[in-house]
Every structure is written in C-alpha cells, then in structure tokens.
Tab-separated table of C-alpha atoms and ligand atoms in Angstrom:
chain	number	residue	atom	x	y	z
E	1	MET	CA	95.099	98.110	69.399
E	2	ARG	CA	96.206	97.422	72.848
E	3	VAL	CA	96.214	100.389	75.493
E	4	LEU	CA	97.099	99.325	78.798
E	5	GLY	CA	95.772	101.066	81.522
E	6	ILE	CA	97.072	102.036	85.215
E	7	GLU	CA	94.439	104.034	87.355
E	8	THR	CA	96.629	105.433	90.817
E	9	SER	CA	94.361	108.609	91.456
E	10	CYS	CA	93.534	107.739	94.936
E	11	ASP	CA	93.074	104.402	97.323
E	12	GLU	CA	93.537	101.749	95.023
E	13	THR	CA	96.361	100.550	92.199
E	14	GLY	CA	94.333	99.178	88.946
E	15	VAL	CA	95.785	98.050	85.589
E	16	ALA	CA	94.033	96.324	82.732
E	17	VAL	CA	94.528	95.771	79.038
E	18	TYR	CA	91.671	96.645	77.129
E	19	ASP	CA	92.170	95.699	73.146
E	20	THR	CA	90.156	97.421	70.967
E	21	THR	CA	88.771	94.526	69.311
E	22	LEU	CA	88.641	92.127	71.413
E	23	GLY	CA	87.598	93.941	74.519
E	24	LEU	CA	89.231	93.080	78.262
E	25	LEU	CA	91.990	91.096	77.906
E	26	ALA	CA	93.150	91.406	81.563
E	27	ASP	CA	92.139	93.806	84.949
E	28	ALA	CA	94.363	93.631	88.395
E	29	LEU	CA	93.232	95.480	91.186
E	30	HIS	CA	94.783	95.954	94.651
E	31	SER	CA	92.472	98.163	97.043
E	32	GLN	CA	94.029	99.774	99.634
E	33	VAL	CA	91.442	100.083	101.595
E	34	ALA	CA	92.873	97.919	104.894
E	35	MET	CA	95.922	100.005	105.442
E	36	HIS	CA	93.985	103.343	104.970
E	37	GLN	CA	90.660	101.018	107.513
E	38	GLU	CA	93.254	102.342	111.015
E	39	TYR	CA	92.667	105.354	109.962
E	40	GLY	CA	88.616	105.749	108.873
E	41	GLY	CA	89.818	106.942	105.352
E	42	VAL	CA	91.983	108.160	102.586
E	43	VAL	CA	96.128	109.267	103.780
E	44	PRO	CA	97.590	110.826	100.556
E	45	GLU	CA	101.492	110.028	101.873
E	46	LEU	CA	100.564	106.142	102.650
E	47	ALA	CA	98.491	105.685	99.268
E	48	SER	CA	101.387	106.693	96.996
E	49	ARG	CA	104.164	104.287	98.732
E	50	ASP	CA	101.483	101.985	98.535
E	51	HIS	CA	101.220	102.257	94.989
E	52	VAL	CA	104.472	102.926	93.998
E	53	ARG	CA	104.939	98.836	95.891
E	54	ARG	CA	102.014	97.443	93.663
E	55	VAL	CA	101.984	98.954	90.178
E	56	VAL	CA	104.825	97.079	88.414
E	57	PRO	CA	104.434	94.060	90.050
E	58	LEU	CA	100.541	94.587	89.081
E	59	THR	CA	101.687	95.213	85.425
E	60	GLU	CA	103.517	91.889	84.687
E	61	ARG	CA	100.822	90.595	86.186
E	62	VAL	CA	97.620	91.614	83.685
E	63	LEU	CA	100.347	90.818	80.610
E	64	ARG	CA	100.764	87.241	81.652
E	65	GLU	CA	97.191	87.133	82.683
E	66	ALA	CA	96.408	88.474	78.573
E	67	GLY	CA	98.916	86.304	77.385
E	68	LEU	CA	100.723	89.300	76.134
E	69	GLY	CA	104.191	91.135	76.453
E	70	LEU	CA	105.418	94.130	76.569
E	71	ALA	CA	106.271	94.559	72.651
E	72	ASP	CA	102.199	94.226	71.876
E	73	LEU	CA	101.409	97.023	73.485
E	74	HIS	CA	100.707	99.852	71.437
E	75	GLY	CA	99.588	102.563	73.767
E	76	ILE	CA	99.640	103.156	77.761
E	77	ALA	CA	96.948	105.363	79.546
E	78	TYR	CA	97.000	106.919	82.812
E	79	THR	CA	95.209	108.656	85.256
E	80	GLN	CA	96.112	112.399	84.693
E	81	GLY	CA	93.389	113.904	87.627
E	82	PRO	CA	91.109	114.937	89.516
E	83	GLY	CA	92.958	112.981	91.983
E	84	LEU	CA	95.994	112.922	94.891
E	85	ALA	CA	98.507	114.742	93.644
E	86	GLY	CA	100.894	112.448	95.248
E	87	ALA	CA	98.896	109.501	94.181
E	88	LEU	CA	98.053	110.446	90.721
E	89	LEU	CA	102.159	111.313	90.512
E	90	VAL	CA	103.462	107.391	90.856
E	91	GLY	CA	100.615	105.994	87.294
E	92	ALA	CA	102.091	108.682	85.674
E	93	SER	CA	105.322	108.427	86.061
E	94	VAL	CA	105.265	104.501	85.018
E	95	ALA	CA	103.426	105.010	82.476
E	96	THR	CA	104.996	107.731	80.638
E	97	SER	CA	108.625	106.174	81.574
E	98	LEU	CA	107.761	102.712	80.582
E	99	ALA	CA	105.654	104.639	76.971
E	100	TYR	CA	109.125	106.500	76.241
E	101	ALA	CA	111.408	102.958	76.479
E	102	LEU	CA	108.595	101.401	74.536
E	103	GLY	CA	108.751	104.333	72.396
E	104	ILE	CA	104.914	104.448	71.731
E	105	PRO	CA	102.426	107.339	73.229
E	106	ALA	CA	101.219	107.677	76.487
E	107	VAL	CA	97.365	109.102	76.902
E	108	GLY	CA	96.813	110.934	80.384
E	109	VAL	CA	92.769	110.687	81.138
E	110	HIS	CA	90.111	111.679	83.167
E	111	HIS	CA	89.360	110.069	85.659
E	112	LEU	CA	86.090	111.299	85.437
E	113	GLU	CA	85.758	110.229	82.223
E	114	GLY	CA	87.168	106.566	82.418
E	115	HIS	CA	84.310	106.239	84.884
E	116	LEU	CA	81.107	108.237	82.379
E	117	LEU	CA	82.052	105.799	79.974
E	118	SER	CA	82.748	102.401	81.866
E	119	PRO	CA	78.871	101.188	80.629
E	120	LEU	CA	81.008	100.767	77.731
E	121	LEU	CA	83.284	97.580	78.364
E	122	GLY	CA	79.782	95.900	78.934
E	123	GLN	CA	77.351	94.445	76.681
E	124	PRO	CA	74.840	95.699	75.345
E	125	ARG	CA	77.073	99.050	74.641
E	126	PRO	CA	75.335	102.195	75.245
E	127	ALA	CA	75.303	103.863	72.019
E	128	PHE	CA	75.726	108.346	71.665
E	129	PRO	CA	73.760	109.670	73.537
E	130	PHE	CA	73.103	109.342	76.657
E	131	VAL	CA	72.259	110.687	80.025
E	132	ALA	CA	74.663	109.699	82.619
E	133	LEU	CA	74.802	110.189	85.805
E	134	LEU	CA	78.123	110.683	87.641
E	135	VAL	CA	78.316	109.146	90.985
E	136	SER	CA	81.021	108.582	93.186
E	137	GLY	CA	83.134	109.270	96.157
E	138	GLY	CA	83.792	113.059	95.271
E	139	HIS	CA	81.417	113.563	92.577
E	140	SER	CA	77.279	113.606	91.308
E	141	GLN	CA	76.794	115.383	88.988
E	142	LEU	CA	74.584	114.580	85.374
E	143	PHE	CA	76.088	115.071	82.529
E	144	ASP	CA	74.081	114.625	78.334
E	145	VAL	CA	76.678	113.384	76.668
E	146	GLY	CA	77.077	113.027	72.814
E	147	GLY	CA	80.399	111.516	72.178
E	148	VAL	CA	83.527	110.535	73.668
E	149	GLY	CA	84.520	114.337	74.599
E	150	ARG	CA	80.992	116.392	74.650
E	151	TYR	CA	80.068	116.080	78.186
E	152	ARG	CA	77.648	119.456	79.042
E	153	LEU	CA	76.749	119.094	82.415
E	154	LEU	CA	73.442	119.296	83.799
E	155	GLY	CA	73.670	118.950	87.542
E	156	ASP	CA	75.982	118.683	89.873
E	157	THR	CA	76.749	118.244	94.022
E	158	LEU	CA	76.263	122.230	95.833
E	159	ASP	CA	78.207	120.863	98.677
E	160	ASP	CA	79.107	116.687	98.986
E	161	ALA	CA	78.454	114.219	97.023
E	162	ALA	CA	76.438	111.050	97.342
E	163	GLY	CA	79.270	109.134	97.827
E	164	GLU	CA	80.904	111.190	100.574
E	165	ALA	CA	77.500	111.808	102.221
E	166	PHE	CA	77.279	107.720	102.121
E	167	ASP	CA	81.140	107.905	104.284
E	168	LYS	CA	80.367	110.623	106.612
E	169	THR	CA	77.444	108.519	107.701
E	170	SER	CA	77.959	105.273	107.736
E	171	LYS	CA	81.058	107.114	110.201
E	172	LEU	CA	79.374	108.686	112.471
E	173	LEU	CA	76.996	105.831	113.273
E	174	GLY	CA	80.146	103.743	113.881
E	175	LEU	CA	80.687	101.525	110.389
E	176	PRO	CA	84.115	100.651	108.966
E	177	TYR	CA	85.790	102.580	106.221
E	178	PRO	CA	84.079	102.189	103.300
E	179	GLY	CA	81.034	103.492	104.595
E	180	GLY	CA	79.227	102.883	100.907
E	181	PRO	CA	78.450	98.917	100.962
E	182	ALA	CA	79.090	99.262	105.416
E	183	LEU	CA	75.792	100.856	105.006
E	184	ALA	CA	73.918	99.954	102.360
E	185	HIS	CA	75.164	96.153	103.218
E	186	LEU	CA	73.271	97.523	107.245
E	187	ALA	CA	70.091	98.997	105.387
E	188	GLU	CA	69.001	95.733	104.567
E	189	ARG	CA	68.096	94.691	108.339
E	190	GLY	CA	65.961	98.258	108.341
E	191	THR	CA	63.025	98.797	108.621
E	192	PRO	CA	61.037	100.541	106.206
E	193	GLY	CA	58.817	103.613	107.499
E	194	ALA	CA	60.906	103.107	111.173
E	195	VAL	CA	62.028	106.426	110.664
E	196	LYS	CA	61.857	109.654	108.296
E	197	LEU	CA	64.508	112.101	106.606
E	198	PRO	CA	64.665	114.920	104.144
E	199	ARG	CA	64.921	114.024	100.730
E	200	PRO	CA	66.978	117.368	99.789
E	201	MET	CA	66.709	119.101	96.816
E	202	LEU	CA	64.016	116.746	95.528
E	203	ALA	CA	61.432	119.845	94.827
E	204	SER	CA	63.813	122.215	93.780
E	205	GLY	CA	62.945	122.751	89.969
E	206	ASP	CA	66.705	121.673	88.660
E	207	LEU	CA	69.132	119.378	88.506
E	208	ASP	CA	70.665	119.899	91.343
E	209	PHE	CA	71.698	118.253	94.476
E	210	SER	CA	73.022	118.669	97.960
E	211	PHE	CA	73.879	115.570	100.709
E	212	SER	CA	75.599	117.402	103.360
E	213	GLY	CA	71.921	118.278	105.299
E	214	LEU	CA	71.279	114.301	104.906
E	215	LYS	CA	74.038	113.822	106.803
E	216	THR	CA	73.809	116.629	109.048
E	217	ALA	CA	69.738	115.005	109.858
E	218	VAL	CA	71.047	111.905	110.575
E	219	LEU	CA	73.808	113.441	113.729
E	220	THR	CA	70.772	115.790	114.619
E	221	LEU	CA	68.310	113.034	114.861
E	222	ALA	CA	71.652	110.101	115.899
E	223	ARG	CA	71.748	112.310	118.871
E	224	ARG	CA	68.284	112.733	119.965
E	225	GLU	CA	68.401	109.397	120.229
E	226	ALA	CA	71.561	108.260	121.746
E	227	GLY	CA	70.977	110.988	124.528
E	228	ALA	CA	74.340	110.946	126.999
E	229	ALA	CA	75.432	108.583	124.382
E	230	THR	CA	77.942	109.924	121.263
E	231	PRO	CA	74.973	107.678	117.871
E	232	ASP	CA	77.532	105.177	117.227
E	233	SER	CA	76.674	102.834	120.029
E	234	LEU	CA	73.125	103.406	118.947
E	235	PRO	CA	71.573	99.570	119.461
E	236	GLU	CA	72.717	98.082	115.978
E	237	ALA	CA	69.067	97.836	114.671
E	238	ARG	CA	67.648	101.240	115.158
E	239	LYS	CA	70.935	101.837	112.984
E	240	ALA	CA	69.800	99.454	110.104
E	241	ASP	CA	66.644	101.536	110.652
E	242	ILE	CA	68.747	104.915	109.759
E	243	ALA	CA	70.850	103.520	106.903
E	244	LEU	CA	67.565	102.185	105.620
E	245	GLU	CA	66.392	105.214	105.451
E	246	PHE	CA	69.017	107.108	104.755
E	247	GLN	CA	69.912	105.201	101.688
E	248	ASN	CA	66.281	105.614	100.601
E	249	ALA	CA	66.301	109.467	100.676
E	250	ILE	CA	69.754	109.805	98.194
E	251	VAL	CA	67.748	106.702	95.788
E	252	ASP	CA	64.610	109.052	96.039
E	253	VAL	CA	66.732	112.137	94.664
E	254	LEU	CA	69.181	110.535	92.031
E	255	VAL	CA	66.436	108.591	90.751
E	256	ALA	CA	63.926	111.602	90.108
E	257	LYS	CA	67.088	113.626	88.994
E	258	ALA	CA	68.378	111.246	86.368
E	259	PHE	CA	64.451	110.690	84.810
E	260	ALA	CA	63.872	114.906	85.205
E	261	ALA	CA	67.426	115.394	83.338
E	262	LEU	CA	66.086	112.454	80.432
E	263	ASP	CA	62.796	114.238	80.498
E	264	GLU	CA	64.837	117.511	80.209
E	265	THR	CA	67.267	116.798	77.312
E	266	GLY	CA	65.032	114.441	75.387
E	267	ARG	CA	67.298	111.506	75.307
E	268	GLN	CA	65.559	107.412	76.276
E	269	ARG	CA	68.981	105.879	77.691
E	270	LEU	CA	70.463	106.691	80.679
E	271	VAL	CA	73.895	105.283	82.125
E	272	VAL	CA	74.857	105.235	85.779
E	273	ALA	CA	78.390	105.180	86.569
E	274	GLY	CA	80.656	105.765	89.699
E	275	GLY	CA	81.307	103.285	93.442
E	276	VAL	CA	77.378	105.036	94.354
E	277	GLY	CA	76.343	103.446	91.005
E	278	ALA	CA	77.334	99.674	92.836
E	279	ASN	CA	74.318	100.689	95.267
E	280	ARG	CA	71.997	97.423	94.616
E	281	GLU	CA	68.664	99.610	95.188
E	282	LEU	CA	69.411	102.644	93.178
E	283	ARG	CA	70.443	99.506	90.521
E	284	ALA	CA	66.977	98.157	91.600
E	285	ARG	CA	65.024	101.075	91.576
E	286	LEU	CA	66.772	102.797	88.117
E	287	LEU	CA	65.742	100.067	86.175
E	288	ARG	CA	62.088	99.551	87.750
E	289	ILE	CA	61.196	103.370	86.384
E	290	ALA	CA	63.639	102.717	83.138
E	291	ALA	CA	61.210	99.812	81.981
E	292	SER	CA	57.785	101.275	82.829
E	293	ARG	CA	58.867	104.419	81.221
E	294	GLY	CA	59.850	102.438	77.845
E	295	CYS	CA	64.157	103.570	78.439
E	296	GLU	CA	66.719	102.376	78.471
E	297	VAL	CA	69.978	102.187	81.824
E	298	PHE	CA	73.664	100.886	81.532
E	299	PHE	CA	75.274	100.423	84.209
E	300	PRO	CA	78.890	99.157	84.155
E	301	ASP	CA	79.681	95.799	85.865
E	302	VAL	CA	79.707	96.162	90.036
E	303	SER	CA	83.303	95.217	89.846
E	304	LEU	CA	83.439	97.839	87.543
E	305	CYS	CA	81.546	100.760	88.921
E	306	THR	CA	84.679	101.824	91.441
E	307	ASP	CA	88.265	102.686	90.488
E	308	ASN	CA	89.793	100.788	87.774
E	309	GLY	CA	92.635	99.871	85.061
E	310	ALA	CA	89.724	99.209	82.872
E	311	MET	CA	88.101	102.046	82.475
E	312	ILE	CA	91.736	104.030	82.261
E	313	ALA	CA	93.062	101.782	79.596
E	314	LEU	CA	89.326	101.924	77.285
E	315	VAL	CA	89.395	105.778	77.405
E	316	GLY	CA	93.352	105.692	76.482
E	317	ALA	CA	91.731	103.228	73.216
E	318	LEU	CA	89.691	105.846	72.307
E	319	ARG	CA	91.976	108.768	72.543
E	320	LEU	CA	94.472	107.296	71.350
E	321	ALA	CA	94.082	108.441	67.664
E	322	ASP	CA	94.162	111.786	68.863
E	323	ALA	CA	97.304	111.294	70.689
E	324	LYS	CA	99.778	113.854	69.159
E	325	ALA	CA	103.558	112.730	68.931
E	326	SER	CA	105.072	112.723	72.600
E	327	ASP	CA	107.655	114.575	73.897
E	328	TYR	CA	107.278	112.010	77.355
E	329	ALA	CA	106.796	115.109	79.902
E	330	PHE	CA	103.843	114.596	81.386
E	331	ALA	CA	101.809	116.747	84.873
E	332	VAL	CA	99.187	115.499	86.759
E	333	ARG	CA	96.098	117.607	87.232
E	334	PRO	CA	95.223	116.925	90.802
E	335	ARG	CA	90.990	119.886	89.918
E	336	TRP	CA	89.614	118.788	86.608
E	337	GLU	CA	86.659	119.530	85.122
E	338	LEU	CA	84.991	116.724	82.845
E	339	THR	CA	83.585	118.904	80.712
E	340	THR	CA	86.981	121.088	79.561
E	341	VAL	CA	88.365	117.932	77.999
E	342	SER	CA	88.185	118.069	73.923
E	343	ALA	CA	86.477	115.980	71.971
E	344	ALA	CA	87.692	112.973	70.387
E	345	THR	CA	87.674	111.649	67.082
E	346	VAL	CA	86.915	108.515	67.010
E	347	ASP	CA	84.159	106.781	65.133
E	348	SER	CA	80.512	107.812	67.764
E	349	GLU	CA	78.755	104.619	66.207
E	350	ASN	CA	81.371	102.457	66.940
E	351	PRO	CA	83.834	104.010	69.890
E	352	ALA	CA	85.439	101.819	71.062
E	353	ARG	CA	86.999	100.578	68.125
E	354	GLY	CA	88.051	103.973	67.579
E	355	ALA	CA	88.069	105.797	63.725
Z	401	LIG	O1	84.386	105.907	91.856
Z	401	LIG	P1	84.938	105.781	93.651
Z	401	LIG	O2	85.689	104.030	93.206
Z	401	LIG	O3	85.843	106.982	93.921
Z	401	LIG	C1	85.435	108.101	93.432
Z	401	LIG	O4	86.407	108.702	91.936
Z	401	LIG	O5	85.475	109.046	94.265
Z	401	LIG	O6	83.567	106.045	94.344
Z	401	LIG	C2	84.289	105.586	95.295
Z	401	LIG	C3	82.691	105.682	96.362
Z	401	LIG	C4	82.852	105.809	98.002
Z	401	LIG	O7	82.246	106.786	99.111
Z	401	LIG	C5	82.163	104.361	98.191
Z	401	LIG	O8	81.196	104.308	100.185
Z	401	LIG	C6	80.989	104.419	97.262
Z	401	LIG	O9	81.359	104.864	96.086
Z	401	LIG	N1	79.666	103.363	97.379
Z	401	LIG	C7	78.635	102.709	97.660
Z	401	LIG	C8	78.741	101.984	97.169
Z	401	LIG	N2	80.234	100.997	96.558
Z	401	LIG	C9	81.323	102.295	96.959
Z	401	LIG	N3	77.557	103.803	98.285
Z	401	LIG	C10	76.666	103.609	98.148
Z	401	LIG	N4	76.411	102.025	98.362
Z	401	LIG	C11	77.241	101.012	97.353
Z	401	LIG	N5	77.465	99.855	97.489
Z	402	LIG	ZN1	86.597	107.286	91.027
C-alpha cells in the first residue's frame, strides 16, 4: 500500500510517499525559513501563500523520484492539526481534492502523532510499548505509548515549550530565526561553567516542565552584563557561554524527566521526537545514560526530527485501514490534543504493515 503524505501545518511544505512494504520511497521539503527570517518568526499569511505555491510541484517531484504515477497511490494523508489554520487548509484541500479525483481515501493526521511515530521510519524500529519525549516548537510532553493512537500524557509544559524557549532565548541574544539550531551551534564555542542558570522543575517530583523562567533568567543575566546596551550587543564569546549553559539546563531537565518517566512506567524503551530531538547534546546525553541503565533510545533521523511529509504519510498508512468511506468533506483542527485521537486497529507487532 502506498500513501502520499502532505504536511503544511507551519513553515515547511513537506510531501512524501510511504510504502507499507518498502518504506519511504521519496521525501521532499521546502522550508520557508529564509522568507520568515526578516520578520524574526513565522508570518501566517505568508506561510499559507507559500504552501499554495509549493505543494503541487513537490507532489510531482516525489512521484517522479519514486517512479510512480497518481494511479499508484492508495491513499492521501494530510496534517489536519494542530497548526496555523490557513496553512493547514492548503494541505487539507489539496489532499482531499486529489483523493476525490482519484477515488481513494483521504486521511487527516495529527501532526504530533506524526512526530511521535516518526522513529518507526528508521531502523531499528522501536516496538510498542514505549515512553515518548515529544519536544517541538510548541510542545514539551512525555507520553506512555501503548500502540498507535494509545497515548497517555505523563507530563506537559506549564508554559513555554523547549523549542519555544530555544527560539525566544536565541532572539534576545540577537541570533537568527529559527533559534534552536543557531543557539546550539553557538553553544559549541562556550566555556563550561562560565555562567550559571537554573534547572527549572528538576526536583518538582512530577513529569512536568516549565521553561519560561529560564528564558527570563537569561534576559536578566544578559541585561545586567550589557549595562546600558541591549543584550544582543554582548560579545560573541559571552553569548556562547550563555548559549552553552542554557542548552545544558534544558538538556539536564529533559533527560532527568525522560528517565523518571521510564522508571514510573516500568518501560525499557524511550522514543525522542520533534524539532528539539535534533539537538546533538540531547541525543548524546540520552544515549550515554540509556547505555548505562540498559535501556534503549530511538530517534528519527535528524532530517526527520523537524516537520516533514514522511511522518504524515507513515501515520496515514497506519490509519488507512480505519479510514471510513469518505465524502471528501474536510475541516482542519488548529487546536487538537493528541490524547483525543482514536486508537488504531493496526497490528502492534508490525505496525508499519497494518492489520
Ligand atoms: O517539530 P518542529 O519542527 O515544529 C513544531 O512542530 O513545533 O520543531 C521546531 C523547533 C523550533 O523551536 C526549533 O528551534 C527547534 O525545534 N530545534 C532545535 C534544534 N533544531 C530545531 N532546538 C534545539 N536544537 C536543535 N538542534
Ligand atoms: Zn512539528
């Protein structure tokens, strides 16, 4: 079974073809980063218009690369939410109308379910059940995952998500958007221990996160050091010290809570997904500790940590078996809790092949 996946929830147009027997056949992405950079963040109207321009050429490209025609597709999956309403509508309308024209099912997919299951695109593939640490621009959550669509929330952020904290801190230091990669890059040149920042909620005794205080701590520190000037005018070397300590603080908290979640649930496998999952320090630290504790950690390929069409095509394939005969009506869901998605009836031993 071959499924086309279309992702347009934010500032990346992602299109991919996933085959339940052969795996990922083609995957193409257009990032709008350069377009939004001059505004310091995503401008929703510009994002929607750019998705309109990109989605059809990217679809043609992945089909060409996979050596397929439209008639070879068995279903089309699109990101139904959460995300920017206008951006979501582009993917939803293109996917649904194409599916209607081809007489095949259209499946609306939860964006975070895409992230959460994206490690299933790699090898070795994690078996259910597992604990998932989902760290993206909008979410910092821990889930106990029993199977496709069986997600129990263990911990959540009380304010800013990890990626959001990276982005905001990066902005106040005058680094380019998107902040996560820029800050992580600068951190490589920092001196360990040169500055000290708090580890929010490290000893809270639960699995929740809070990162807005960390961003404020950076602002207070940078303002004090900059004096009459603005924080972004600090010397590059000092910014690097702050970036390193900031990254260490976030990683310390994420790692501690992820392993606490494994302890609490008795699971042996940890899956890490979402944009912050691309962070090298986070990956290295989790792997090191997992090895010493005898448990396993699974990550998507770095290129599949941030938004992409492959994860949407994968979830579409897993859920196609449950897709009802469609009347091709669609509605997007800009706000949508992952715990409210339905459980799928796929074979949990061999999820990517379906029941
Ligand atoms: O999952 P994602 O692509 O979008 C959402 O669904 O939110 O995640 C984007 C987030 C951004 O906040 C970005 O700054 C962060 O992931 N990010 C990183 C890194 N790469 C991306 N944060 C830290 N280190 C990185 N290497
Ligand atoms: Zn995302």
